[in-house]
Structures are given as C-alpha cells and as structure tokens.
PDB file of N, CA and C in Angstrom:
ATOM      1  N   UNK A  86     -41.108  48.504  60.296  1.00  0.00           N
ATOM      2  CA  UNK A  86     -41.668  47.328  59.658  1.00  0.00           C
ATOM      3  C   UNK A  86     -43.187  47.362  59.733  1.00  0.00           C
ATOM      4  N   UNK A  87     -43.540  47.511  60.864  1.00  0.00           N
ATOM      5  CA  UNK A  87     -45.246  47.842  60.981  1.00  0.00           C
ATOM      6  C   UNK A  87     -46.123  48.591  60.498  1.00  0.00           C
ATOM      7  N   UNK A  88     -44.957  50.087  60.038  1.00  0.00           N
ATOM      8  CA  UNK A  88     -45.744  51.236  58.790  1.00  0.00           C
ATOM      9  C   UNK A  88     -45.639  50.367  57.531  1.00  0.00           C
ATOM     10  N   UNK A  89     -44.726  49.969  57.551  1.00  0.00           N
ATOM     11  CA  UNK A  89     -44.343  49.281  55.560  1.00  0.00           C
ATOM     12  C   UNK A  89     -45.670  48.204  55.647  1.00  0.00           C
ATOM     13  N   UNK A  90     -45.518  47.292  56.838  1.00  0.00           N
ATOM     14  CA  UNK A  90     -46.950  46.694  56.325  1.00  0.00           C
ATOM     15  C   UNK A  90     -48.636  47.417  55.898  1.00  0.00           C
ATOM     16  N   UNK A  91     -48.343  48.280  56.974  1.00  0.00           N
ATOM     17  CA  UNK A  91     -50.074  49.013  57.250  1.00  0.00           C
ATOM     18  C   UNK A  91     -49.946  49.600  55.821  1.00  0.00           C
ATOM     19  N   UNK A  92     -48.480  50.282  55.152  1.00  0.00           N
ATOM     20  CA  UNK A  92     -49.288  50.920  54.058  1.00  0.00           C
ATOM     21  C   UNK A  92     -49.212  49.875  53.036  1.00  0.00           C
ATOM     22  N   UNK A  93     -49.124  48.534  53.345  1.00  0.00           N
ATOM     23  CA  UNK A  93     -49.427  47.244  52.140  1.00  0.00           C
ATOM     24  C   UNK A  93     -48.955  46.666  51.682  1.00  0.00           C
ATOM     25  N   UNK A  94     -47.390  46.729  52.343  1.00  0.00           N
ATOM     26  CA  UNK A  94     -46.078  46.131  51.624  1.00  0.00           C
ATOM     27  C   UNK A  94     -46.456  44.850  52.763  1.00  0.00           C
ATOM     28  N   UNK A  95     -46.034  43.432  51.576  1.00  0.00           N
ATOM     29  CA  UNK A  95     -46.300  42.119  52.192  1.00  0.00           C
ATOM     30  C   UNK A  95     -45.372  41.969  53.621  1.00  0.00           C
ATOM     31  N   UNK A  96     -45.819  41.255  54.493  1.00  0.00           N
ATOM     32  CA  UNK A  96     -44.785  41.446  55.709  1.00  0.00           C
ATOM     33  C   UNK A  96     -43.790  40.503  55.419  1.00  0.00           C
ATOM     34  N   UNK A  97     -43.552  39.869  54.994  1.00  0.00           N
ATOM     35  CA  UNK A  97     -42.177  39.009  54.525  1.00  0.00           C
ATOM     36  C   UNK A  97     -41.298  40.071  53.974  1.00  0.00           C
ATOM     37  N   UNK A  98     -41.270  40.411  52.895  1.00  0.00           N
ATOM     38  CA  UNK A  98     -41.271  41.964  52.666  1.00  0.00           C
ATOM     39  C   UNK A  98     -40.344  42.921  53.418  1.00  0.00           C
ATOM     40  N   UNK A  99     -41.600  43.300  54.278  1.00  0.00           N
ATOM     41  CA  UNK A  99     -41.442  44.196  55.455  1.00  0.00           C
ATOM     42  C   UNK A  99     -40.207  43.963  56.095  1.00  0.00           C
ATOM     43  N   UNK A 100     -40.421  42.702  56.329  1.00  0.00           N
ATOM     44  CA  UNK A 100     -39.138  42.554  57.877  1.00  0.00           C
ATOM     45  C   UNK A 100     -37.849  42.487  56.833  1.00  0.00           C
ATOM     46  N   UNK A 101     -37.946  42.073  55.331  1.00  0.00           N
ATOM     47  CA  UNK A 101     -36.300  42.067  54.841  1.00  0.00           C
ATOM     48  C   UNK A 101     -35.768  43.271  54.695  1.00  0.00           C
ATOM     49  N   UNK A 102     -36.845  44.654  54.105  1.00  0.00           N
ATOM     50  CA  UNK A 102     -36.790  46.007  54.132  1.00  0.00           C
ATOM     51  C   UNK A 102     -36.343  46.487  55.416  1.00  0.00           C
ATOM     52  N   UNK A 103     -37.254  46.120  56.210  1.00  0.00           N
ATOM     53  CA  UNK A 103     -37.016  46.922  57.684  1.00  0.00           C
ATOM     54  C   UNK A 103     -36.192  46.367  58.666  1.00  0.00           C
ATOM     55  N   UNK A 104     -35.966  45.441  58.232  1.00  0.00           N
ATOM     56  CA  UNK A 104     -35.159  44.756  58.982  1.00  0.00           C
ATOM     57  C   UNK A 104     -33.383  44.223  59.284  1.00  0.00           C
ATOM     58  N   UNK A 105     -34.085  43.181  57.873  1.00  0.00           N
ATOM     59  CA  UNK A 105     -32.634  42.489  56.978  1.00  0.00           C
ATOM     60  C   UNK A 105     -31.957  43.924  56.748  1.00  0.00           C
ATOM     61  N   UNK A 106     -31.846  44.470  55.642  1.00  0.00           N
ATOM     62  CA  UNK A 106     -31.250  45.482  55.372  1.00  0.00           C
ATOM     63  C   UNK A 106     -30.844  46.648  56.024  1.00  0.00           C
ATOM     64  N   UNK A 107     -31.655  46.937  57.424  1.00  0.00           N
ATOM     65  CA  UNK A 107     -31.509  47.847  57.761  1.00  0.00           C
ATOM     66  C   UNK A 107     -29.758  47.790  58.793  1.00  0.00           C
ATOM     67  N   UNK A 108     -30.270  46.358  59.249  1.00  0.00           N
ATOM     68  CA  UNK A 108     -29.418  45.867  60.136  1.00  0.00           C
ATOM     69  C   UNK A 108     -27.917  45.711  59.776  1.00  0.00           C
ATOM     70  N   UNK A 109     -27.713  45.642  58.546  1.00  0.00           N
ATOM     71  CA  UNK A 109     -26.221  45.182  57.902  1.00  0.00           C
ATOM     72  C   UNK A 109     -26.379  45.230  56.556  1.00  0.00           C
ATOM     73  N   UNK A 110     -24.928  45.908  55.955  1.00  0.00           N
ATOM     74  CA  UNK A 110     -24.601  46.282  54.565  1.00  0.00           C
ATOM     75  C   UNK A 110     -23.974  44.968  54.138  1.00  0.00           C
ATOM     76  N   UNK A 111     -23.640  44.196  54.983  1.00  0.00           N
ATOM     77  CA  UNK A 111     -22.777  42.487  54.742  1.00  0.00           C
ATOM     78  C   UNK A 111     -24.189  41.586  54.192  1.00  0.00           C
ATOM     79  N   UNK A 112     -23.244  41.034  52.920  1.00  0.00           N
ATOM     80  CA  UNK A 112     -25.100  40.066  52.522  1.00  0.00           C
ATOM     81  C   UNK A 112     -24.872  39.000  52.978  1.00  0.00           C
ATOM     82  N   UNK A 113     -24.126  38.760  53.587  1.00  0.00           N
ATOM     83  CA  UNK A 113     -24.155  37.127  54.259  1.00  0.00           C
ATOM     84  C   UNK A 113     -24.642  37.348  55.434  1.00  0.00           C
ATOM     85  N   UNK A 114     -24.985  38.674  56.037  1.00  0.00           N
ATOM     86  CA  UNK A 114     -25.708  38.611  57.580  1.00  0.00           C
ATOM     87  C   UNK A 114     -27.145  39.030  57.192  1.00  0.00           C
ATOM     88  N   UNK A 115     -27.222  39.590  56.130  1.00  0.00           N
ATOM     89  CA  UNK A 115     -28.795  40.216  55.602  1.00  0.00           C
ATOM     90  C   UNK A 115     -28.941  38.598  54.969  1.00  0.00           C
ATOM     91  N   UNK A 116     -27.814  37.937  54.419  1.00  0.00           N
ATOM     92  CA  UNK A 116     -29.001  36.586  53.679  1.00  0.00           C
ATOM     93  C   UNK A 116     -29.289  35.596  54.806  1.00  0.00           C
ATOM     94  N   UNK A 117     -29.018  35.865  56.188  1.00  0.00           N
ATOM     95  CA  UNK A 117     -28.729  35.064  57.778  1.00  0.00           C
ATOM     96  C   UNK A 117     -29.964  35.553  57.910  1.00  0.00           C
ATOM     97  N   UNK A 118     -30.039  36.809  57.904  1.00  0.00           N
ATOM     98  CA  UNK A 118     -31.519  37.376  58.937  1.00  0.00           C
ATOM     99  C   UNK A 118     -32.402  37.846  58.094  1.00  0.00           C
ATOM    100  N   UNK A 119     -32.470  37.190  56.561  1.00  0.00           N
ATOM    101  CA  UNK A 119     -33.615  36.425  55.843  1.00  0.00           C
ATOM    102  C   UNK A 119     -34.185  35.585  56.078  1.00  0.00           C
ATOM    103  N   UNK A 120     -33.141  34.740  56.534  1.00  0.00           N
ATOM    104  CA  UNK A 120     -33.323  33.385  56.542  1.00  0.00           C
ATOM    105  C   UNK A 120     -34.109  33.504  57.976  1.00  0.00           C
ATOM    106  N   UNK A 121     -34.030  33.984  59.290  1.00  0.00           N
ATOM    107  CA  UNK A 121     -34.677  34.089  60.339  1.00  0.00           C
ATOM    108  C   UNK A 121     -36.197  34.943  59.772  1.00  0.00           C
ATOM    109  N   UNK A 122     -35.964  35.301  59.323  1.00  0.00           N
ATOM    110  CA  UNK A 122     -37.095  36.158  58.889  1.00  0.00           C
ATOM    111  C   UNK A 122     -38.598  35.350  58.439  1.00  0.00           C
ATOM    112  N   UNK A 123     -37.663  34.634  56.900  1.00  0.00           N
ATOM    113  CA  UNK A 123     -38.705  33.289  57.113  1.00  0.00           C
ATOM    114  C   UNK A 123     -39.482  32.598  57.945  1.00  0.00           C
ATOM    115  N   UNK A 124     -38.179  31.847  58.470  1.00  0.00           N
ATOM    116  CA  UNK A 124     -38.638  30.658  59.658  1.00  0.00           C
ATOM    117  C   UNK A 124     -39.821  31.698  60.342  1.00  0.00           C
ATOM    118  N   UNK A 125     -39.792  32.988  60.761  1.00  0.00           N
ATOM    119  CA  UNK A 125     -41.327  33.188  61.446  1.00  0.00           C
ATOM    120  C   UNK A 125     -42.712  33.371  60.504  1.00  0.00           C
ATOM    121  N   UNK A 126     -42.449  33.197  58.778  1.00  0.00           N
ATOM    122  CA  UNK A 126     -43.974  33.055  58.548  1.00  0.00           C
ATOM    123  C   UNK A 126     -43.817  31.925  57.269  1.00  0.00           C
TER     124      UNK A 126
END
C-alpha cells in the first residue's frame, strides 16, 4: 500500500488495491474492509 501511494496512486485507493482486494475474493468482505478503509480518511 505504501509503494502504490509513493508512486501516486490516491491512498484511499491504495488501501482498497492493497488491501480490500488483496485480503478476500468475497465482495461482501472487500465491500466490509472498504468500508473500514474509509472510516480512516
């Protein structure tokens, strides 16, 4: 998540790329830990 930002990808972004998605192929747990994703910016 911290390379995707440095090379300019927005960090909201970042954490759904690097994060959301990485974490689970289920979209009801990637649209869960969107939703956490938010709430931090």
């Amino acid at each position: 998540t911290a390379k995707l930002i440095h090379d300019g990808m927005e960090p909201r972004r970042a954490g759904y790329v690097g994060i959301a998605e990485v974490l689970s192929d289920d979209p009801e747990i990637i649209r869960a830990l969107k939703d956490l994703i938010d709430l931090s910016f």
